[in-house]
Amino acid sequence: MKVTLLNPAETKTLLSDWGNFASVCYNSNSSPSKIGKHCLESEHFSGSRWRYFYFRIEDVPRFVIDQLVRHEQGVVKNVQSFRYVNKDNFSYDIPKEIKENPALLLRYTSYMSKGKQLYSDIKTFITDSGFSEEHASEQARYVLPMSTLSSVDIAFTLEAVIHLCHKRLCARAEEPIRNLTKLIRDNVITILPELKNYLIPQCEYLLWCPEKNGCGRYPNKNKTKDLLGYECKD
């Protein structure tokens, strides 16, 4: 899979632009970058919500895109259409465990080859019946597997990309979406390293694990309360 940050120059100026926008709150003459960093550290995100990180994500399985676009607030996306894009000879992903089993790998690739042929045969039948190429792709896409490699353009506000990393860098997240999120994170912090300590798993951010069945890296909320000697007071 390939992830490209489409607005690196704009990303680089996020803190100063944020500070300019937020300066009215404080009637401040401080430098915009200083105000932006203050807002980041205090997590006053309202002044950042007009800015987005724009990504083009390519060669990623469609089922990973389905997981990615579940993120809604502060997110804008356009997914490659299997209606308008011809998927003749489509590329696909292979589960890593299957790659280690020659017999299963042969069956898997054979299955995909038959799928490609069926896709082509359906398109030929539909176009020969007098329908458009677009309609042929509509009909043929029914046979495309979830592992078909596709593309998506997606944009996140700062809060949204933090939320993505909190949820999808978790050890319990499925490996493909976790790997994709790592690439998104790396693209951002290469340009804006100040965000490094925010684009992390939620447990690392909270210092306790909010998952019902955690991986054990951090204690759950109740265990954390016990460790801190915390007691609820009426």
PDB file of C-alpha atoms in Angstrom:
ATOM      1  CA  MET A   1       0.000   0.000   0.000  1.00  0.00           C
ATOM      2  CA  LYS A   2       1.091   3.573  -0.668  1.00  0.00           C
ATOM      3  CA  VAL A   3       0.180   6.713   1.314  1.00  0.00           C
ATOM      4  CA  THR A   4       0.948  10.220   0.069  1.00  0.00           C
ATOM      5  CA  LEU A   5       0.337  13.400   2.051  1.00  0.00           C
ATOM      6  CA  LEU A   6      -0.980  15.760  -0.615  1.00  0.00           C
ATOM      7  CA  ASN A   7      -0.573  19.057   1.266  1.00  0.00           C
ATOM      8  CA  PRO A   8       2.831  18.922   3.014  1.00  0.00           C
ATOM      9  CA  ALA A   9       3.468  22.681   2.762  1.00  0.00           C
ATOM     10  CA  GLU A  10       0.100  23.468   4.365  1.00  0.00           C
ATOM     11  CA  THR A  11       0.719  20.814   7.013  1.00  0.00           C
ATOM     12  CA  LYS A  12       4.058  22.381   7.899  1.00  0.00           C
ATOM     13  CA  THR A  13       2.377  25.689   8.776  1.00  0.00           C
ATOM     14  CA  LEU A  14      -0.469  24.148  10.804  1.00  0.00           C
ATOM     15  CA  LEU A  15       0.634  25.488  14.186  1.00  0.00           C
ATOM     16  CA  SER A  16       1.213  29.065  13.016  1.00  0.00           C
ATOM     17  CA  ASP A  17      -2.039  29.091  11.002  1.00  0.00           C
ATOM     18  CA  TRP A  18      -3.857  27.658  14.006  1.00  0.00           C
ATOM     19  CA  GLY A  19      -2.303  30.340  16.192  1.00  0.00           C
ATOM     20  CA  ASN A  20      -3.387  33.107  13.817  1.00  0.00           C
ATOM     21  CA  PHE A  21      -6.927  31.810  13.848  1.00  0.00           C
ATOM     22  CA  ALA A  22      -7.009  31.358  17.636  1.00  0.00           C
ATOM     23  CA  SER A  23      -5.267  34.613  18.551  1.00  0.00           C
ATOM     24  CA  VAL A  24      -8.594  36.484  18.692  1.00  0.00           C
ATOM     25  CA  CYS A  25      -9.535  34.384  21.736  1.00  0.00           C
ATOM     26  CA  TYR A  26      -6.616  35.778  23.687  1.00  0.00           C
ATOM     27  CA  ASN A  27      -6.321  39.219  22.066  1.00  0.00           C
ATOM     28  CA  SER A  28      -2.664  38.277  21.961  1.00  0.00           C
ATOM     29  CA  ASN A  29       0.338  39.714  20.165  1.00  0.00           C
ATOM     30  CA  SER A  30       2.387  36.562  20.777  1.00  0.00           C
ATOM     31  CA  SER A  31       3.834  34.715  17.809  1.00  0.00           C
ATOM     32  CA  PRO A  32       1.232  32.581  15.994  1.00  0.00           C
ATOM     33  CA  SER A  33       3.363  29.439  16.371  1.00  0.00           C
ATOM     34  CA  LYS A  34       3.549  29.948  20.134  1.00  0.00           C
ATOM     35  CA  ILE A  35      -0.228  30.284  20.360  1.00  0.00           C
ATOM     36  CA  GLY A  36      -0.705  27.228  18.138  1.00  0.00           C
ATOM     37  CA  LYS A  37       1.624  25.135  20.306  1.00  0.00           C
ATOM     38  CA  HIS A  38      -0.191  26.326  23.430  1.00  0.00           C
ATOM     39  CA  CYS A  39      -3.539  25.266  21.924  1.00  0.00           C
ATOM     40  CA  LEU A  40      -2.078  21.882  20.981  1.00  0.00           C
ATOM     41  CA  GLU A  41      -0.626  21.255  24.421  1.00  0.00           C
ATOM     42  CA  SER A  42      -3.847  22.302  26.157  1.00  0.00           C
ATOM     43  CA  GLU A  43      -5.918  20.405  23.557  1.00  0.00           C
ATOM     44  CA  HIS A  44      -8.044  23.392  22.614  1.00  0.00           C
ATOM     45  CA  PHE A  45      -8.691  22.061  19.116  1.00  0.00           C
ATOM     46  CA  SER A  46     -11.484  24.360  17.957  1.00  0.00           C
ATOM     47  CA  GLY A  47      -9.093  26.662  16.105  1.00  0.00           C
ATOM     48  CA  SER A  48      -7.665  23.750  14.111  1.00  0.00           C
ATOM     49  CA  ARG A  49     -10.912  22.414  12.669  1.00  0.00           C
ATOM     50  CA  TRP A  50     -10.732  24.448   9.473  1.00  0.00           C
ATOM     51  CA  ARG A  51      -7.550  22.654   8.456  1.00  0.00           C
ATOM     52  CA  TYR A  52      -7.208  19.160   6.990  1.00  0.00           C
ATOM     53  CA  PHE A  53      -4.480  16.655   6.251  1.00  0.00           C
ATOM     54  CA  TYR A  54      -5.110  15.387   2.702  1.00  0.00           C
ATOM     55  CA  PHE A  55      -3.999  11.868   1.762  1.00  0.00           C
ATOM     56  CA  ARG A  56      -4.041   9.763  -1.384  1.00  0.00           C
ATOM     57  CA  ILE A  57      -4.003   6.090  -0.471  1.00  0.00           C
ATOM     58  CA  GLU A  58      -3.297   3.592  -3.246  1.00  0.00           C
ATOM     59  CA  ASP A  59      -2.944  -0.168  -3.680  1.00  0.00           C
ATOM     60  CA  VAL A  60      -4.873  -0.992  -0.535  1.00  0.00           C
ATOM     61  CA  PRO A  61      -7.396  -3.858  -0.206  1.00  0.00           C
ATOM     62  CA  ARG A  62     -10.999  -2.740  -0.414  1.00  0.00           C
ATOM     63  CA  PHE A  63     -11.815  -4.261   2.988  1.00  0.00           C
ATOM     64  CA  VAL A  64      -9.187  -1.982   4.584  1.00  0.00           C
ATOM     65  CA  ILE A  65     -10.805   1.031   2.912  1.00  0.00           C
ATOM     66  CA  ASP A  66     -14.146  -0.111   4.354  1.00  0.00           C
ATOM     67  CA  GLN A  67     -12.607   0.031   7.837  1.00  0.00           C
ATOM     68  CA  LEU A  68     -10.937   3.385   7.200  1.00  0.00           C
ATOM     69  CA  VAL A  69     -14.094   5.157   6.020  1.00  0.00           C
ATOM     70  CA  ARG A  70     -15.981   4.197   9.170  1.00  0.00           C
ATOM     71  CA  HIS A  71     -14.298   7.241  10.666  1.00  0.00           C
ATOM     72  CA  GLU A  72     -16.792  10.059  10.149  1.00  0.00           C
ATOM     73  CA  GLN A  73     -16.370  13.231  12.215  1.00  0.00           C
ATOM     74  CA  GLY A  74     -13.770  15.560  10.776  1.00  0.00           C
ATOM     75  CA  VAL A  75     -13.238  13.218   7.819  1.00  0.00           C
ATOM     76  CA  VAL A  76     -13.903  13.707   4.098  1.00  0.00           C
ATOM     77  CA  LYS A  77     -13.377  10.893   1.613  1.00  0.00           C
ATOM     78  CA  ASN A  78     -13.788   9.784  -1.992  1.00  0.00           C
ATOM     79  CA  VAL A  79     -13.363   6.081  -2.708  1.00  0.00           C
ATOM     80  CA  GLN A  80     -12.397   4.723  -6.115  1.00  0.00           C
ATOM     81  CA  SER A  81     -15.563   3.582  -7.878  1.00  0.00           C
ATOM     82  CA  PHE A  82     -15.762   0.036  -9.207  1.00  0.00           C
ATOM     83  CA  ARG A  83     -18.567   1.335 -11.420  1.00  0.00           C
ATOM     84  CA  TYR A  84     -16.483   3.880 -13.321  1.00  0.00           C
ATOM     85  CA  VAL A  85     -13.026   2.296 -13.035  1.00  0.00           C
ATOM     86  CA  ASN A  86     -12.279  -0.724 -15.168  1.00  0.00           C
ATOM     87  CA  LYS A  87     -10.943  -3.576 -13.035  1.00  0.00           C
ATOM     88  CA  ASP A  88      -9.937  -5.938 -15.809  1.00  0.00           C
ATOM     89  CA  ASN A  89      -6.972  -7.948 -14.559  1.00  0.00           C
ATOM     90  CA  PHE A  90      -7.491  -6.522 -11.063  1.00  0.00           C
ATOM     91  CA  SER A  91      -4.678  -6.726  -8.507  1.00  0.00           C
ATOM     92  CA  TYR A  92      -5.356  -8.255  -5.111  1.00  0.00           C
ATOM     93  CA  ASP A  93      -3.760  -8.792  -1.714  1.00  0.00           C
ATOM     94  CA  ILE A  94      -2.745 -12.173  -0.313  1.00  0.00           C
ATOM     95  CA  PRO A  95      -2.950 -12.978   3.420  1.00  0.00           C
ATOM     96  CA  LYS A  96       0.581 -13.517   4.726  1.00  0.00           C
ATOM     97  CA  GLU A  97      -0.237 -16.888   6.303  1.00  0.00           C
ATOM     98  CA  ILE A  98      -1.456 -18.209   2.961  1.00  0.00           C
ATOM     99  CA  LYS A  99       1.828 -17.146   1.339  1.00  0.00           C
ATOM    100  CA  GLU A 100       3.551 -19.622   3.648  1.00  0.00           C
ATOM    101  CA  ASN A 101       1.390 -22.531   2.472  1.00  0.00           C
ATOM    102  CA  PRO A 102       2.230 -23.469  -1.167  1.00  0.00           C
ATOM    103  CA  ALA A 103      -0.866 -25.616  -1.652  1.00  0.00           C
ATOM    104  CA  LEU A 104      -3.257 -22.961  -0.361  1.00  0.00           C
ATOM    105  CA  LEU A 105      -1.418 -20.217  -2.240  1.00  0.00           C
ATOM    106  CA  LEU A 106      -1.871 -22.133  -5.504  1.00  0.00           C
ATOM    107  CA  ARG A 107      -5.604 -22.579  -4.839  1.00  0.00           C
ATOM    108  CA  TYR A 108      -5.926 -18.911  -3.867  1.00  0.00           C
ATOM    109  CA  THR A 109      -4.228 -17.569  -7.001  1.00  0.00           C
ATOM    110  CA  SER A 110      -6.160 -20.037  -9.162  1.00  0.00           C
ATOM    111  CA  TYR A 111      -9.414 -18.797  -7.638  1.00  0.00           C
ATOM    112  CA  MET A 112      -8.445 -15.204  -8.397  1.00  0.00           C
ATOM    113  CA  SER A 113      -7.534 -16.090 -11.988  1.00  0.00           C
ATOM    114  CA  LYS A 114     -10.978 -17.602 -12.471  1.00  0.00           C
ATOM    115  CA  GLY A 115     -12.506 -14.464 -10.964  1.00  0.00           C
ATOM    116  CA  LYS A 116     -10.627 -12.293 -13.449  1.00  0.00           C
ATOM    117  CA  GLN A 117     -11.854 -14.408 -16.318  1.00  0.00           C
ATOM    118  CA  LEU A 118     -15.435 -14.288 -15.063  1.00  0.00           C
ATOM    119  CA  TYR A 119     -15.199 -10.497 -14.673  1.00  0.00           C
ATOM    120  CA  SER A 120     -13.994 -10.237 -18.272  1.00  0.00           C
ATOM    121  CA  ASP A 121     -16.663 -12.621 -19.568  1.00  0.00           C
ATOM    122  CA  ILE A 122     -19.443 -10.678 -17.856  1.00  0.00           C
ATOM    123  CA  LYS A 123     -18.212  -7.395 -19.305  1.00  0.00           C
ATOM    124  CA  THR A 124     -18.013  -8.910 -22.782  1.00  0.00           C
ATOM    125  CA  PHE A 125     -21.519 -10.311 -22.514  1.00  0.00           C
ATOM    126  CA  ILE A 126     -22.989  -7.008 -21.323  1.00  0.00           C
ATOM    127  CA  THR A 127     -21.273  -4.861 -23.966  1.00  0.00           C
ATOM    128  CA  ASP A 128     -22.131  -7.382 -26.718  1.00  0.00           C
ATOM    129  CA  SER A 129     -25.749  -7.076 -25.561  1.00  0.00           C
ATOM    130  CA  GLY A 130     -25.662  -3.394 -26.474  1.00  0.00           C
ATOM    131  CA  PHE A 131     -25.021  -1.840 -23.077  1.00  0.00           C
ATOM    132  CA  SER A 132     -22.379   0.733 -22.208  1.00  0.00           C
ATOM    133  CA  GLU A 133     -18.930   0.030 -20.801  1.00  0.00           C
ATOM    134  CA  GLU A 134     -20.058   1.682 -17.559  1.00  0.00           C
ATOM    135  CA  HIS A 135     -23.020  -0.665 -17.235  1.00  0.00           C
ATOM    136  CA  ALA A 136     -20.745  -3.621 -17.991  1.00  0.00           C
ATOM    137  CA  SER A 137     -18.456  -2.607 -15.132  1.00  0.00           C
ATOM    138  CA  GLU A 138     -21.508  -2.255 -12.869  1.00  0.00           C
ATOM    139  CA  GLN A 139     -22.482  -5.844 -13.577  1.00  0.00           C
ATOM    140  CA  ALA A 140     -18.959  -7.302 -13.477  1.00  0.00           C
ATOM    141  CA  ARG A 141     -18.054  -5.714 -10.133  1.00  0.00           C
ATOM    142  CA  TYR A 142     -20.294  -8.236  -8.363  1.00  0.00           C
ATOM    143  CA  VAL A 143     -17.494 -10.792  -8.607  1.00  0.00           C
ATOM    144  CA  LEU A 144     -14.680  -8.586  -7.304  1.00  0.00           C
ATOM    145  CA  PRO A 145     -13.226  -9.947  -4.036  1.00  0.00           C
ATOM    146  CA  MET A 146     -12.769  -7.886  -0.886  1.00  0.00           C
ATOM    147  CA  SER A 147      -9.005  -8.180  -1.373  1.00  0.00           C
ATOM    148  CA  THR A 148      -9.140  -6.203  -4.641  1.00  0.00           C
ATOM    149  CA  LEU A 149      -6.607  -3.370  -4.471  1.00  0.00           C
ATOM    150  CA  SER A 150      -8.219   0.044  -4.717  1.00  0.00           C
ATOM    151  CA  SER A 151      -7.612   3.708  -3.867  1.00  0.00           C
ATOM    152  CA  VAL A 152      -9.141   6.439  -1.727  1.00  0.00           C
ATOM    153  CA  ASP A 153      -8.574  10.149  -1.199  1.00  0.00           C
ATOM    154  CA  ILE A 154      -9.232  11.039   2.423  1.00  0.00           C
ATOM    155  CA  ALA A 155      -8.808  14.138   4.579  1.00  0.00           C
ATOM    156  CA  PHE A 156      -8.674  14.431   8.369  1.00  0.00           C
ATOM    157  CA  THR A 157      -8.827  17.310  10.786  1.00  0.00           C
ATOM    158  CA  LEU A 158      -6.202  17.141  13.519  1.00  0.00           C
ATOM    159  CA  GLU A 159      -8.691  15.704  16.002  1.00  0.00           C
ATOM    160  CA  ALA A 160      -9.781  13.109  13.447  1.00  0.00           C
ATOM    161  CA  VAL A 161      -6.261  11.898  12.664  1.00  0.00           C
ATOM    162  CA  ILE A 162      -5.523  11.700  16.404  1.00  0.00           C
ATOM    163  CA  HIS A 163      -8.685   9.618  16.876  1.00  0.00           C
ATOM    164  CA  LEU A 164      -7.699   7.378  13.943  1.00  0.00           C
ATOM    165  CA  CYS A 165      -4.305   6.702  15.510  1.00  0.00           C
ATOM    166  CA  HIS A 166      -5.792   6.128  18.972  1.00  0.00           C
ATOM    167  CA  LYS A 167      -8.114   3.448  17.615  1.00  0.00           C
ATOM    168  CA  ARG A 168      -6.196   1.885  14.727  1.00  0.00           C
ATOM    169  CA  LEU A 169      -2.699   1.738  16.228  1.00  0.00           C
ATOM    170  CA  CYS A 170      -4.119  -0.434  19.002  1.00  0.00           C
ATOM    171  CA  ALA A 171      -2.530  -3.906  19.091  1.00  0.00           C
ATOM    172  CA  ARG A 172      -6.032  -5.384  18.757  1.00  0.00           C
ATOM    173  CA  ALA A 173      -6.701  -3.581  15.464  1.00  0.00           C
ATOM    174  CA  GLU A 174      -6.414  -5.777  12.383  1.00  0.00           C
ATOM    175  CA  GLU A 175      -2.860  -5.738  11.019  1.00  0.00           C
ATOM    176  CA  PRO A 176      -3.632  -4.237   7.562  1.00  0.00           C
ATOM    177  CA  ILE A 177      -5.506  -1.201   8.967  1.00  0.00           C
ATOM    178  CA  ARG A 178      -2.838  -0.823  11.639  1.00  0.00           C
ATOM    179  CA  ASN A 179      -0.109  -0.797   8.999  1.00  0.00           C
ATOM    180  CA  LEU A 180      -2.040   1.753   6.945  1.00  0.00           C
ATOM    181  CA  THR A 181      -2.462   3.980   9.991  1.00  0.00           C
ATOM    182  CA  LYS A 182       1.278   3.791  10.672  1.00  0.00           C
ATOM    183  CA  LEU A 183       1.934   5.097   7.158  1.00  0.00           C
ATOM    184  CA  ILE A 184      -0.557   7.940   7.694  1.00  0.00           C
ATOM    185  CA  ARG A 185       1.104   8.797  11.018  1.00  0.00           C
ATOM    186  CA  ASP A 186       4.604   8.670   9.546  1.00  0.00           C
ATOM    187  CA  ASN A 187       3.614  11.010   6.707  1.00  0.00           C
ATOM    188  CA  VAL A 188       2.320  13.554   9.216  1.00  0.00           C
ATOM    189  CA  ILE A 189       5.127  13.503  11.774  1.00  0.00           C
ATOM    190  CA  THR A 190       7.785  13.669   9.052  1.00  0.00           C
ATOM    191  CA  ILE A 191       6.424  17.134   8.276  1.00  0.00           C
ATOM    192  CA  LEU A 192       5.174  18.075  11.735  1.00  0.00           C
ATOM    193  CA  PRO A 193       7.130  16.188  14.423  1.00  0.00           C
ATOM    194  CA  GLU A 194       5.350  18.174  17.155  1.00  0.00           C
ATOM    195  CA  LEU A 195       2.430  15.760  16.710  1.00  0.00           C
ATOM    196  CA  LYS A 196       4.464  12.637  17.459  1.00  0.00           C
ATOM    197  CA  ASN A 197       3.207  12.267  21.038  1.00  0.00           C
ATOM    198  CA  TYR A 198      -0.432  12.633  19.940  1.00  0.00           C
ATOM    199  CA  LEU A 199      -0.505  10.122  17.069  1.00  0.00           C
ATOM    200  CA  ILE A 200      -0.192   7.072  19.308  1.00  0.00           C
ATOM    201  CA  PRO A 201      -2.403   4.206  20.561  1.00  0.00           C
ATOM    202  CA  GLN A 202      -5.077   5.318  22.985  1.00  0.00           C
ATOM    203  CA  CYS A 203      -3.645   3.277  25.857  1.00  0.00           C
ATOM    204  CA  GLU A 204      -0.304   5.036  25.493  1.00  0.00           C
ATOM    205  CA  TYR A 205      -2.110   8.384  25.468  1.00  0.00           C
ATOM    206  CA  LEU A 206      -4.293   7.633  28.518  1.00  0.00           C
ATOM    207  CA  LEU A 207      -1.792   5.391  30.357  1.00  0.00           C
ATOM    208  CA  TRP A 208      -4.602   2.873  30.828  1.00  0.00           C
ATOM    209  CA  CYS A 209      -6.397   0.553  28.415  1.00  0.00           C
ATOM    210  CA  PRO A 210     -10.043   1.299  27.505  1.00  0.00           C
ATOM    211  CA  GLU A 211     -10.497  -2.026  25.662  1.00  0.00           C
ATOM    212  CA  LYS A 212     -12.650  -4.741  27.236  1.00  0.00           C
ATOM    213  CA  ASN A 213     -10.039  -7.365  26.366  1.00  0.00           C
ATOM    214  CA  GLY A 214      -6.735  -5.537  26.228  1.00  0.00           C
ATOM    215  CA  CYS A 215      -3.348  -6.851  25.145  1.00  0.00           C
ATOM    216  CA  GLY A 216      -1.879  -6.377  28.631  1.00  0.00           C
ATOM    217  CA  ARG A 217       0.463  -3.544  27.752  1.00  0.00           C
ATOM    218  CA  TYR A 218      -1.407  -1.185  30.093  1.00  0.00           C
ATOM    219  CA  PRO A 219      -3.786  -1.905  32.999  1.00  0.00           C
ATOM    220  CA  ASN A 220      -7.511  -1.366  32.563  1.00  0.00           C
ATOM    221  CA  LYS A 221      -9.321   1.553  34.182  1.00  0.00           C
ATOM    222  CA  ASN A 222     -10.270  -0.240  37.387  1.00  0.00           C
ATOM    223  CA  LYS A 223      -6.767  -1.630  37.850  1.00  0.00           C
ATOM    224  CA  THR A 224      -5.354   1.850  37.308  1.00  0.00           C
ATOM    225  CA  LYS A 225      -7.677   3.220  40.000  1.00  0.00           C
ATOM    226  CA  ASP A 226      -6.447   0.506  42.367  1.00  0.00           C
ATOM    227  CA  LEU A 227      -2.830   1.298  41.585  1.00  0.00           C
ATOM    228  CA  LEU A 228      -3.461   4.988  42.266  1.00  0.00           C
ATOM    229  CA  GLY A 229      -5.486   4.307  45.420  1.00  0.00           C
ATOM    230  CA  TYR A 230      -8.393   6.180  43.840  1.00  0.00           C
ATOM    231  CA  GLU A 231     -11.739   6.213  45.651  1.00  0.00           C
ATOM    232  CA  CYS A 232     -14.983   7.762  44.457  1.00  0.00           C
ATOM    233  CA  LYS A 233     -16.356  10.440  46.768  1.00  0.00           C
ATOM    234  CA  ASP A 234     -20.002  11.422  46.988  1.00  0.00           C
TER     235      ASP A 234
END
